Structures are given as C-alpha cells and as structure tokens.
CSV table of C-alpha atoms in Angstrom, one decimal:
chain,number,residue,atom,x,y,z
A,427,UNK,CA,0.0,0.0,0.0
A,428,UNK,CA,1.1,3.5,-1.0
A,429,UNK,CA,2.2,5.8,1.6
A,430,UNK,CA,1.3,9.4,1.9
A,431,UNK,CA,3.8,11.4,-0.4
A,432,UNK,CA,4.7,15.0,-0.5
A,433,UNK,CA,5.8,15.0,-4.3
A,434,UNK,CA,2.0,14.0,-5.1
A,435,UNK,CA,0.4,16.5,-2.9
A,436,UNK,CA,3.2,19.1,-4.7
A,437,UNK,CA,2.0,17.9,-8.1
A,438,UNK,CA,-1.7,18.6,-7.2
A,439,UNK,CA,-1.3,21.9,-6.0
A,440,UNK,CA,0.7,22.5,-9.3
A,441,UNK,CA,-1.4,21.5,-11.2
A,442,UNK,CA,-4.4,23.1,-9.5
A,443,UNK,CA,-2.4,26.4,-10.1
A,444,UNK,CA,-1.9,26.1,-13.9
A,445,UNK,CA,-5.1,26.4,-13.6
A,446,UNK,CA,-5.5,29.1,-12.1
A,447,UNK,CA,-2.7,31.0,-13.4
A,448,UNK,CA,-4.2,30.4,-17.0
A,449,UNK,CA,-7.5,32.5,-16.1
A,450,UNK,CA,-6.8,34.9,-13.3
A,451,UNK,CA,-4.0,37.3,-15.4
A,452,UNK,CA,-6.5,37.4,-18.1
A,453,UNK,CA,-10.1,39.2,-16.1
A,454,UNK,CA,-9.9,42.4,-16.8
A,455,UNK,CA,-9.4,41.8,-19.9
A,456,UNK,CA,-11.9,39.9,-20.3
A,457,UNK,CA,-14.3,42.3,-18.4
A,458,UNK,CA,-13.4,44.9,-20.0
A,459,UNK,CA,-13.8,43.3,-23.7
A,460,UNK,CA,-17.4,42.2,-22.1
A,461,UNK,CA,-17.8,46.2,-21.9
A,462,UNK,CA,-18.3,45.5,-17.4
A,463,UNK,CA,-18.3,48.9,-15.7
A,464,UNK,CA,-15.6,49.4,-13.2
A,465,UNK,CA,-17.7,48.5,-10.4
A,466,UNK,CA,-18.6,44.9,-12.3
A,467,UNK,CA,-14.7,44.8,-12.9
A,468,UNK,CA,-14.0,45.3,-9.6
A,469,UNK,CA,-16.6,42.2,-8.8
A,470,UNK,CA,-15.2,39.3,-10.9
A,471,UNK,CA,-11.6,40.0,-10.0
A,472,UNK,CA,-12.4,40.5,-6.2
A,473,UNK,CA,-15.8,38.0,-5.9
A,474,UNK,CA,-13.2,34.3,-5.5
A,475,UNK,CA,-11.4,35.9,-3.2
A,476,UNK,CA,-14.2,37.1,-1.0
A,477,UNK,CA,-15.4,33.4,-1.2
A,478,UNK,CA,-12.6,31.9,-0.5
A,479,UNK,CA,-12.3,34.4,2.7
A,480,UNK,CA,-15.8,33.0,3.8
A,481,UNK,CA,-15.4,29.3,2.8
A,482,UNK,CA,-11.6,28.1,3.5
A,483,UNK,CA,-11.9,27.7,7.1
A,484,UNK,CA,-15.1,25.0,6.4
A,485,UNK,CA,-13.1,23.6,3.7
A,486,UNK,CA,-10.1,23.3,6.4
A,487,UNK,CA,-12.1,22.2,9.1
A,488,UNK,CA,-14.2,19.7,7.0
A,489,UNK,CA,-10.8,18.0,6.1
A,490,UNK,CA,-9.9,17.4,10.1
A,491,UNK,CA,-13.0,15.4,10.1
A,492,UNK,CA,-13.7,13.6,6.7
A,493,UNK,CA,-9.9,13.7,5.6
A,494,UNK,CA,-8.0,15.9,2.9
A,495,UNK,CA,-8.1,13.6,0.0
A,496,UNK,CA,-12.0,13.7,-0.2
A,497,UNK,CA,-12.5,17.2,0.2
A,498,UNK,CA,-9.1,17.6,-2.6
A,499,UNK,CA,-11.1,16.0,-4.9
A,500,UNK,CA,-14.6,17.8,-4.0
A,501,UNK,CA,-12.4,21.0,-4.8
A,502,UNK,CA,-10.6,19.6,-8.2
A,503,UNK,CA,-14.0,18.5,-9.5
A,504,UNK,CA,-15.7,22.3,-8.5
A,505,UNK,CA,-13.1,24.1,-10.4
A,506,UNK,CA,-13.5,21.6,-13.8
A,507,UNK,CA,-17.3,22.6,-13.1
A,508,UNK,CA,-15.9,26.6,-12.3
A,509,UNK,CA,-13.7,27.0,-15.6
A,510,UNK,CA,-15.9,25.7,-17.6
A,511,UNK,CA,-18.5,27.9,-16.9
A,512,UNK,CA,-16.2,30.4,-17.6
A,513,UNK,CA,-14.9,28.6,-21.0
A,514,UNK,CA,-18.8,28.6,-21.8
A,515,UNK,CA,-19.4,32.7,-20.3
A,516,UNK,CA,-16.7,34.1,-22.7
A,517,UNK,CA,-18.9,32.5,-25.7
A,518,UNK,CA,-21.9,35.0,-25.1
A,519,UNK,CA,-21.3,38.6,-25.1
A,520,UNK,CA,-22.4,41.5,-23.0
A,521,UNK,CA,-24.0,41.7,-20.1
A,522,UNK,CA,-24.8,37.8,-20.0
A,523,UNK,CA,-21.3,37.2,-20.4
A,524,UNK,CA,-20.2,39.5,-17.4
A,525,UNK,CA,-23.0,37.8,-15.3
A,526,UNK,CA,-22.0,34.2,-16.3
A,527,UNK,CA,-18.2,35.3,-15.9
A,528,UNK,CA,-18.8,36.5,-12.2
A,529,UNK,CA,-20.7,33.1,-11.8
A,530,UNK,CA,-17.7,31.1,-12.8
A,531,UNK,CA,-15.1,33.0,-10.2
A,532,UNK,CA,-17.9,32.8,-7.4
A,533,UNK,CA,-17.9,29.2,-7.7
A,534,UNK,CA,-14.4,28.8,-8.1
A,535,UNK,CA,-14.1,30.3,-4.9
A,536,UNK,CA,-16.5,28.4,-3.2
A,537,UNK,CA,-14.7,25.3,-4.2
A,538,UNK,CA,-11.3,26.5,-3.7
A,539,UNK,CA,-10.1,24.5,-1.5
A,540,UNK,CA,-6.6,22.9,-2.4
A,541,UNK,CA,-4.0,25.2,-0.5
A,542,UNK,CA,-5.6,25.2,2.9
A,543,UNK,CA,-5.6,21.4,2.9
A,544,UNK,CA,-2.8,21.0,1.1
A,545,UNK,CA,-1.0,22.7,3.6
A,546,UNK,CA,-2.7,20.4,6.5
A,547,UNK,CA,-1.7,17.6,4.4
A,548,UNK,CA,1.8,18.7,4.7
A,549,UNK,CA,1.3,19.3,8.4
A,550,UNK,CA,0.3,15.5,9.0
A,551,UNK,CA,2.9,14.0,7.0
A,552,UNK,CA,5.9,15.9,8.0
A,553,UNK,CA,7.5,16.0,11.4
A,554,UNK,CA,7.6,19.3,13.1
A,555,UNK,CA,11.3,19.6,12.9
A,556,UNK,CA,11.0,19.3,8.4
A,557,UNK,CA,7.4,21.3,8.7
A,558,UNK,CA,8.5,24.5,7.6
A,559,UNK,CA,11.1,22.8,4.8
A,560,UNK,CA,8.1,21.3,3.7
A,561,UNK,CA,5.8,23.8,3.4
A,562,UNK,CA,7.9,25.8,1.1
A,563,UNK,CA,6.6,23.5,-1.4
A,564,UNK,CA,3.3,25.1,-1.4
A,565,UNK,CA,5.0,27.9,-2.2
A,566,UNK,CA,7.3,26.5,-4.8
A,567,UNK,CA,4.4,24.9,-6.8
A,568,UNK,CA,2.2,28.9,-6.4
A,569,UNK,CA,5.3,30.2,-7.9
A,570,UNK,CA,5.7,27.5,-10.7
A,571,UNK,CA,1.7,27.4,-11.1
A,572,UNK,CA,2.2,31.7,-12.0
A,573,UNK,CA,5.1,30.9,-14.1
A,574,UNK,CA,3.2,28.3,-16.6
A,575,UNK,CA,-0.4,29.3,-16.2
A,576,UNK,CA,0.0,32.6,-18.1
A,577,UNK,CA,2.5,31.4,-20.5
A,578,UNK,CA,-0.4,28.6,-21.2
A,579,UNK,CA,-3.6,31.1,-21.2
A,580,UNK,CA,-2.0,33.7,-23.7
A,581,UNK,CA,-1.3,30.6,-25.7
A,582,UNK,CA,-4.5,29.3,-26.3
A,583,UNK,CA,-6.2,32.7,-26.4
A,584,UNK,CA,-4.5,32.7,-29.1
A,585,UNK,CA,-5.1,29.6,-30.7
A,586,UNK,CA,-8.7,29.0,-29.3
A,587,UNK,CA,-9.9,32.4,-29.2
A,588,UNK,CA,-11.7,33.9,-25.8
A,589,UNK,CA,-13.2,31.0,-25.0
A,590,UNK,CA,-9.9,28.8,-25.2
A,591,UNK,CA,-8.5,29.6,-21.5
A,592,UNK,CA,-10.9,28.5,-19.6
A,593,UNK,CA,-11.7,25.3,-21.6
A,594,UNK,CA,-7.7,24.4,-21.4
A,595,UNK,CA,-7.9,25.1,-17.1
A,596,UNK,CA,-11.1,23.2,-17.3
A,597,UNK,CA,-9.3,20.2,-18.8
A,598,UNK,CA,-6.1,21.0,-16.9
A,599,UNK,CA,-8.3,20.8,-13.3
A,600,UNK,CA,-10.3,17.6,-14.6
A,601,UNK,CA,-6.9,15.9,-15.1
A,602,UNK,CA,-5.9,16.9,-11.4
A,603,UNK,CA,-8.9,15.4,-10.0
A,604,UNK,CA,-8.0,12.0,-11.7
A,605,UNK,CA,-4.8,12.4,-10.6
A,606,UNK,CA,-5.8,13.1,-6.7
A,607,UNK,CA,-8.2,10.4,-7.3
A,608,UNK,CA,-5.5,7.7,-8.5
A,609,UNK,CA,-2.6,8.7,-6.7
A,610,UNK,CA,-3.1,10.7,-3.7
A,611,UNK,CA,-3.2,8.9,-0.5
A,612,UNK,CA,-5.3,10.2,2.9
A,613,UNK,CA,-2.9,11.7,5.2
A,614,UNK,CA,-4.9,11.9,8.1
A,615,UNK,CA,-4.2,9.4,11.1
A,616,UNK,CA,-7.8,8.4,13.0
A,617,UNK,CA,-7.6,10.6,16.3
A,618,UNK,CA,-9.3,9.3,19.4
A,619,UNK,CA,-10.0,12.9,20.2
A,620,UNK,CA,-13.6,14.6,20.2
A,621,UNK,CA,-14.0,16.4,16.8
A,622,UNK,CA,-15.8,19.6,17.9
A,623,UNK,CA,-17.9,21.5,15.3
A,624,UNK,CA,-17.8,25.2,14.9
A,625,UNK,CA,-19.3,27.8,13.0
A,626,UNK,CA,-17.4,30.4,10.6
A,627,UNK,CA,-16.7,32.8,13.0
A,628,UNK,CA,-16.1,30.3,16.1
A,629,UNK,CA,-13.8,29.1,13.7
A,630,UNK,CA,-11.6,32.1,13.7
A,631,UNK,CA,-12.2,32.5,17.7
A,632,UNK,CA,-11.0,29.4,18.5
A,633,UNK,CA,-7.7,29.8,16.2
A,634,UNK,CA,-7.4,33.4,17.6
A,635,UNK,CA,-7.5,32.3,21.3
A,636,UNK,CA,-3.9,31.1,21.3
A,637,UNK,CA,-2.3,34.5,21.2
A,638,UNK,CA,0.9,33.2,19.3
A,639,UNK,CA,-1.0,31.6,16.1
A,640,UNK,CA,-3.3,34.7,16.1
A,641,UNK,CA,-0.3,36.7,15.7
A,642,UNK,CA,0.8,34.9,12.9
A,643,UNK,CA,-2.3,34.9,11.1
A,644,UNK,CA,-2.3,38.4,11.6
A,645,UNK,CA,1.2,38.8,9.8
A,646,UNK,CA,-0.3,36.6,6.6
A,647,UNK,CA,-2.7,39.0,6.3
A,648,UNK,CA,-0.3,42.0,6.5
A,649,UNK,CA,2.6,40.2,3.8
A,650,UNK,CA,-0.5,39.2,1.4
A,651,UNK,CA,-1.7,42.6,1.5
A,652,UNK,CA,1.8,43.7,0.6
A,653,UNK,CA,2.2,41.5,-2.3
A,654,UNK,CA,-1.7,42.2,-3.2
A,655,UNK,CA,-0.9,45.7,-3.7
A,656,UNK,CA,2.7,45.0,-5.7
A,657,UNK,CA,0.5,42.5,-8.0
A,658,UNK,CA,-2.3,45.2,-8.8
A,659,UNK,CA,0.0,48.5,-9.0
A,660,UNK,CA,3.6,46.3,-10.6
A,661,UNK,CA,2.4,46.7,-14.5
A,662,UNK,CA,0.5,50.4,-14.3
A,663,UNK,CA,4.4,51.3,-12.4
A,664,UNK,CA,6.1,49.2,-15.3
A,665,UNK,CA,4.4,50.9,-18.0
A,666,UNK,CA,4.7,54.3,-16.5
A,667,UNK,CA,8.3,54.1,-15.8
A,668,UNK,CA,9.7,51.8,-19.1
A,669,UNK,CA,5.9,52.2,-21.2
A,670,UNK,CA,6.1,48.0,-21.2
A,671,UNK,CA,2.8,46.2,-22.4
A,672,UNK,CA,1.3,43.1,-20.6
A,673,UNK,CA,4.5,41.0,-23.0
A,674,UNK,CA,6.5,42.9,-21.0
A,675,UNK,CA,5.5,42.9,-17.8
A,676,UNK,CA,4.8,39.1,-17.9
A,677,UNK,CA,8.3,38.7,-18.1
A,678,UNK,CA,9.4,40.4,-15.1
A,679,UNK,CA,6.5,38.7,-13.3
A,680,UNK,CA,7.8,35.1,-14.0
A,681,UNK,CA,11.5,36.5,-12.8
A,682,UNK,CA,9.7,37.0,-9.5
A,683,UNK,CA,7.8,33.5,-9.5
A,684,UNK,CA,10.9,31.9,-10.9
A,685,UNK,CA,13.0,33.2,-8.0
A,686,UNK,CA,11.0,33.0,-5.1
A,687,UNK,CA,10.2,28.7,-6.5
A,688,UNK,CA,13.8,28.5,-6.4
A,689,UNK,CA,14.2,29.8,-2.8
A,690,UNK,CA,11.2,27.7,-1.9
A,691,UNK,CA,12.1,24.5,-3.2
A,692,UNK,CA,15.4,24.6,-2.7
A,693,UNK,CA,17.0,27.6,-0.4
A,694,UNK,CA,14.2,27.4,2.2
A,695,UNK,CA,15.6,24.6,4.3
A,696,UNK,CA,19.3,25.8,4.8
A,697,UNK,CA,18.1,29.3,6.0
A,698,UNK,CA,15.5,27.7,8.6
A,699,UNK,CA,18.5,25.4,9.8
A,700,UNK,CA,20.6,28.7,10.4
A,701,UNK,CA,18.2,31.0,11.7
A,702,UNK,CA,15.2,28.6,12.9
A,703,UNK,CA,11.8,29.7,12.0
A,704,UNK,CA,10.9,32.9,14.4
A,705,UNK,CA,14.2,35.2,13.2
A,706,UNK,CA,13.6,33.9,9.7
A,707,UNK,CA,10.1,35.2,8.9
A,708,UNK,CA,11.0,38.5,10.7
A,709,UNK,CA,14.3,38.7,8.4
A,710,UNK,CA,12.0,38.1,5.8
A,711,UNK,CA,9.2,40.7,6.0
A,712,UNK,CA,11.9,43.5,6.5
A,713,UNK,CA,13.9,42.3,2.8
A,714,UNK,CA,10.0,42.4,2.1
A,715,UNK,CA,9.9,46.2,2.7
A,716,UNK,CA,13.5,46.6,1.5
A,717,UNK,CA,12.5,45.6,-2.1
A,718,UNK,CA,9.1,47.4,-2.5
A,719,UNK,CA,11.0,50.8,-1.4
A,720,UNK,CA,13.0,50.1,-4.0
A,721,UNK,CA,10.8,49.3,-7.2
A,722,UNK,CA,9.1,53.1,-7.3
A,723,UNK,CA,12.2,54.6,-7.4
A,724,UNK,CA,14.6,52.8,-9.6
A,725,UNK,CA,15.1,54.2,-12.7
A,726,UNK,CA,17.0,51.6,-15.0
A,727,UNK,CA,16.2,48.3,-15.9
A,728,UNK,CA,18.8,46.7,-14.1
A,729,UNK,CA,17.8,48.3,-11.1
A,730,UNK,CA,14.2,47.2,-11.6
A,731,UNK,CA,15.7,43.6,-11.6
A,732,UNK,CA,17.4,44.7,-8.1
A,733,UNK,CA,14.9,45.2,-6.7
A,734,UNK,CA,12.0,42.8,-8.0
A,735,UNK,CA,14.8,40.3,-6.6
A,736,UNK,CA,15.1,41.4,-3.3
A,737,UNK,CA,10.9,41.8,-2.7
A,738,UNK,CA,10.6,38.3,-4.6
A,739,UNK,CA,12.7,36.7,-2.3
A,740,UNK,CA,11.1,37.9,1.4
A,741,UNK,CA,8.2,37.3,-0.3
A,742,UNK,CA,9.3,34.0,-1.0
A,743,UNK,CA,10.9,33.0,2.2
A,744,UNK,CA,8.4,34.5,4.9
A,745,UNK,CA,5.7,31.8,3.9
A,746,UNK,CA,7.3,28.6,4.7
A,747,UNK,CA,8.7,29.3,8.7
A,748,UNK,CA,4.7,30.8,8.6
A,749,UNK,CA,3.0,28.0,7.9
A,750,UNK,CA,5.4,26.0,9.5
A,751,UNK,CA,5.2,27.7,12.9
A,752,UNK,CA,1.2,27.9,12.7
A,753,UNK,CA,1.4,24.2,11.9
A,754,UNK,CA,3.5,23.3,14.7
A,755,UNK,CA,1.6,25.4,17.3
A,756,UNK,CA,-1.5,23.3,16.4
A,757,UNK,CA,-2.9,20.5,17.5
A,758,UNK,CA,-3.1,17.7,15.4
A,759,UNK,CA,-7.0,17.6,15.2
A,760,UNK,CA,-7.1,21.2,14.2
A,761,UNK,CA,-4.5,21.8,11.2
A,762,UNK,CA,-6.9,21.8,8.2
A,763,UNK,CA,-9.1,24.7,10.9
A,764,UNK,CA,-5.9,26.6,11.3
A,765,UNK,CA,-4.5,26.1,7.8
A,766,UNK,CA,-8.3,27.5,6.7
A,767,UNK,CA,-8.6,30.5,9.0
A,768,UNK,CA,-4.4,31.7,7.9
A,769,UNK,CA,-5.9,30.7,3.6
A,770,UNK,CA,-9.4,33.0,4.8
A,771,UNK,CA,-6.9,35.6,6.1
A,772,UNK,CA,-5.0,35.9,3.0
A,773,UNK,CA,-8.2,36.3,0.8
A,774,UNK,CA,-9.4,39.0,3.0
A,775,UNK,CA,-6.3,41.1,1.9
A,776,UNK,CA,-6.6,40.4,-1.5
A,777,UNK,CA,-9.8,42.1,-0.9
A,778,UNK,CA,-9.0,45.4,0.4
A,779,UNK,CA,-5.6,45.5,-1.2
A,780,UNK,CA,-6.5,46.2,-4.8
A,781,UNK,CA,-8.9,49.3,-4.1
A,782,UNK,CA,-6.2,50.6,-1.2
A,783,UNK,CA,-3.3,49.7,-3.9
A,784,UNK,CA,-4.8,51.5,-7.2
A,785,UNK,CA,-6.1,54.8,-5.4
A,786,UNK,CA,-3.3,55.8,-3.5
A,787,UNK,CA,-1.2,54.9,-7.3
A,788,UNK,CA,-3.3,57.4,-9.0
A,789,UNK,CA,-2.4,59.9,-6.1
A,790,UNK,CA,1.1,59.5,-6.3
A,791,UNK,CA,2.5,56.1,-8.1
A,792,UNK,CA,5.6,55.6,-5.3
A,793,UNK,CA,2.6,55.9,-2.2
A,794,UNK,CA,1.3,52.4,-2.4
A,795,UNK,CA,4.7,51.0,-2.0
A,796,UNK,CA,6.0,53.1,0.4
A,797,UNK,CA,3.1,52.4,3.2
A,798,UNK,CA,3.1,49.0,2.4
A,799,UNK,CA,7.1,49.0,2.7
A,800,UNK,CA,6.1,50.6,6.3
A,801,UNK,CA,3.5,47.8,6.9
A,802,UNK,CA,6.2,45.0,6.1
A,803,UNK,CA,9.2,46.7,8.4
A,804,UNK,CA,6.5,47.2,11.2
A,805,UNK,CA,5.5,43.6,10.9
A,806,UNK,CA,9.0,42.7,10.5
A,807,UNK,CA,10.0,44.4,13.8
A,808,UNK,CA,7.3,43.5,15.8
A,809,UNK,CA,7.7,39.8,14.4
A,810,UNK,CA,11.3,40.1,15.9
A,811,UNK,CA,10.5,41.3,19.2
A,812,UNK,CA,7.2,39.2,19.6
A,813,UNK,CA,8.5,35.9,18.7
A,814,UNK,CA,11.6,35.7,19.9
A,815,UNK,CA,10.7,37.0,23.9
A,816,UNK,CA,11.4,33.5,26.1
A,817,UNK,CA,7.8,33.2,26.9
A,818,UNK,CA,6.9,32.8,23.7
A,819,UNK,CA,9.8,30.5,22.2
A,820,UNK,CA,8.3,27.9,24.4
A,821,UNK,CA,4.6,28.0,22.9
C-alpha cells in the first residue's frame, strides 16, 4: 500500500495552479472586452477571493473530520465545473457574459479549496522539525503554477480564441482530479479525540484564542496585502516608468515566481537550519519592505531587476517558517481549521488591497509601495520582538 507522499500533494497543488494562473492574469481583460463597468470589474476579480475568505476555514475544518483527499477531490472536481463555466461565459457577449463570468469566479471560490488542505496535508505527514522545509513546497508549486499558467492562457487565447482559456484550465483541473483520485493517499491518522464543530466565525475565535498563532495569522494577512498591492500596481508602475505592455510585464513577473520557486524549493531549508523559524520570517518581511521601497524609485532596468529580486525573495521566504510555525503550534486535530482560518486571512487582503493599492497609485505612483514597505518593516520588527521573547519561544 502507498504511503502518503509530499511530491504528489506538490503535483496537485501545481497542477491546481496552472489552472489558475491560466484565467486569473487574463479578467480584466476579459471584463473589460465584455464592456463590465468598473464597479462589475472590480466584482469578478475581487468575488473568488471574498469566497474563499468566507469558505476556506469549512473547507479546512471539514478535512480534520472527513480527511483531505475527499474534500481535494470535491475542490478539483468544482473548479473543472468553475472554468468551464467560464470557457462557456466568454462564448456569449455583453451583459450575459459578465454575469455568467462572475458566476464562474464565485464558484471557483467556493470550491477553492486545495491550499488550505494541502497545507494540512503537509502538516500531518511531516515531522515538526521538516514542517516548515516542507511547506515551502506550497510555495514552490504557487510560484511554478504563476510561471506556466500565463504562458499557457496567452497561448490558447490565441489559438482558441476567448473562449480557449478557460476550456484548457477546465481540462487542466479535470486531469488533477484523476490524478488526486489515482494517486493521492489520505494523510490523516484516525484521532481518538472529540472532533468539535464550529461555525465560521467560532472558527476564527477558537484559532485566535492562542495568542501566538493569532499573531501569525495576523502577519499573513499583513505580507498578502503587501504583495496584493505589488500585484495590482507592478504593471501600471512598469508601463509608467519603461511604457512596457502586458508582453512585457509578464516577463518580469515570472522573474519574481521563478526566483522566489527557487528559494522555496530549494534555499528554504538551509536558511531555517541557520536561523530557525521565528528570526527567519521576521528577516524576511523586512527584505520584504526593503525591495518594495525600491521598485518606485529605480530608474534603470537593471535596477528594476534589483529590486524585483530582493521583494521576490522575502516574499518567497516568509511563507514557509509561517505556515510551519502555525502548523507546529496546532494540535493535530485542528490543522486543516488553522490552515483554513491563515488561507481565509489571505483572501481578505486580497480584498482590500486592490482598491487601497490603485487609489493611492493614481495619487502618487511611489505611495502604495512606500506604506506598504512601512506595513512589512512594522510587521517585521514587531515579528522580531514578539516571537523571539522567552515566553513565547516555548509556545
């Protein structure tokens, strides 16, 4: 009998991101070749986020009961469902395309499920000592996922037409779910303790009652609004400063995803070894500020580069010793809760970061980076003195 593997659980999440990557660069495009207003705009790019802020911890906490290879496949088979409605959407036009478009991303949402219990996958398979190492591969297959996915959806948008994206993710997701279905293995161990059942909001109660892990969650939500902002402001800064078109700025986006998979799949594990967990994700979030003080004020190319490197990697080593920490700080019955509740934090700053991000850029293009450079420091700092206090090392 197979054994519970990490490199299949990587695979899935990979895969699940292809998907993902294929569609997600491409909405406003599509909302705006639709004719949405901005306020419909707005909608579709913000609406799987907002459900994934009000589903993952269910998602999460259904997994600590049922297991995470059940509700893996309940998520790969809802987004074949999702991107094929949106395959289907983008061959209508107007207003019933914007309707059925926003449809599509609501239900993605919904059923987005995969990195919340992938990560408490990770959790139950990995001793807490490798936890962290491990969970960089969550990060190394996002990275990977946003460095194919594109690449992939301006392909067949070219080859299929509108409709071809979201027919190719379809297929893409379909082939995941017989992948999970085939090779995946349940993770979770049968636990003689009580499994007690929550509501939403008890949810994040419970998980906020141990000071430490509510701290961390708090940071998540801090460094995804960051990187929220850098995502929604990075090409309207590109083409301002070097007058680079969506070619362009592609390219300097897979730098980013191609460096910070590198440090995740491979660099992560030295640097927790040296440092441990608690100075490392405070190192991080201040290289974090470092680079995004940088980016608005560079004025070359290769200074652009600079600096894109520095912000990709805190941004790609502050999530592993995260996750791991949270992971490690949780009881065994509870990782796909926690996992949910950290995954529901990180959708509420996608949220509020693109409205924050785009109005302060239209002030002043440096503003959005410089408070958010702020944010990171501050989080960084406090990280360092929080963490690392001997009370705390001990919980």
């Amino acid at each position: 009998m197979r054994k519970p593997s990490l490199s299949i659980i990587f695979f899935t999440v990979f895969i699940d991101l292809i998907g993902f990557g294929i569609v997600m660069p491409l909405l406003p495009l599509y909302s705006a070749e639709f004719g949405a207003p901005g306020w419909m705009n707005g909608a579709i790019v913000a609406s799987f986020s907002l459900m994934q802020f009000l589903f993952a911890p269910a998602w999460g906490k259904l997994s600590d009961r049922i297991g995470r290879r059940p509700v893996l496949l309940i998520s790969n088979a809802g987004s074949t469902i999702a991107y094929g409605m949106f395959g289907f959407a983008s061959g209508f036009a107007g207003q019933q395309a914007l309707w059925l478009l926003l449809a599509s991303r609501i239900f993605a949402g919904i059923c987005g499920a995969n990195l919340s219990v992938a990560s408490a996958y990770i959790a139950d398979v990995s001793p807490p000592e490798k936890r962290s190492k491990s969970m960089g591969l969550i990060g190394m297959a996002f990275g990977l996922g946003f460095i194919f996915g594109p690449a992939l959806g301006s392909f067949s948008a070219g080859k299929f037409g509108l409709a071809g994206p979201g027919w190719v993710a379809a297929a893409i997701c379909g082939v995941n779910f017989l992948f999970t279905l085939t090779m995946l293995v349940e993770s979770l161990k049968p636990s003689s303790e009580p499994k007690v059942r929550r509501v939403r909001f008890e949810q994040w109660a419970h998980t906020f009652k141990h000071p430490t892990i509510g701290f961390l969650v708090g940071l998540y939500f801090f460094a995804t609004f960051a990187f929220a902002c850098f995502e929604v402001t990075i090409g309207l800064l590109l083409e301002h400063k070097f007058n680079y078109g969506p070619k362009q700025v592609g390219y300097f986006i897979t730098y980013c995803g191609l460096l910070s998979a590198l440090l995740q799949g491979g660099g992560i594990g030295p640097l927790i070894k040296r440092f441990g967990e608690r100075k490392l994700l405070a190192m991080a979030l201040v290289v974090v500020a470092a680079g995004l003080l940088m980016i608005p004020y560079v004025s070359t190319i290769s200074g652009m580069l600079l600096a894109l490197g520095v912000f990709a990697a805190g941004s790609g080593i502050h999530r592993p010793p995260l996750f791991g920490l949270i992971s490690i700080l949780t009881p065994e019955s509870e990782q796909g809760e926690a996992m949910g509740v950290t995954q529901s934090a990180g959708s509420l700053a996608r949220i509020v970061a693109p409205v924050f991000a785009i109005t302060l850029y239209e002030v002043r293009p440096p503003l959005p980076y410089v408070i958010c450079a702020a944010v990171a420091l501050l989080a960084g700092v406090v990280a360092w003195s929080y963490l690392n206090r001997p009370e705390i090392k001990g919980h």
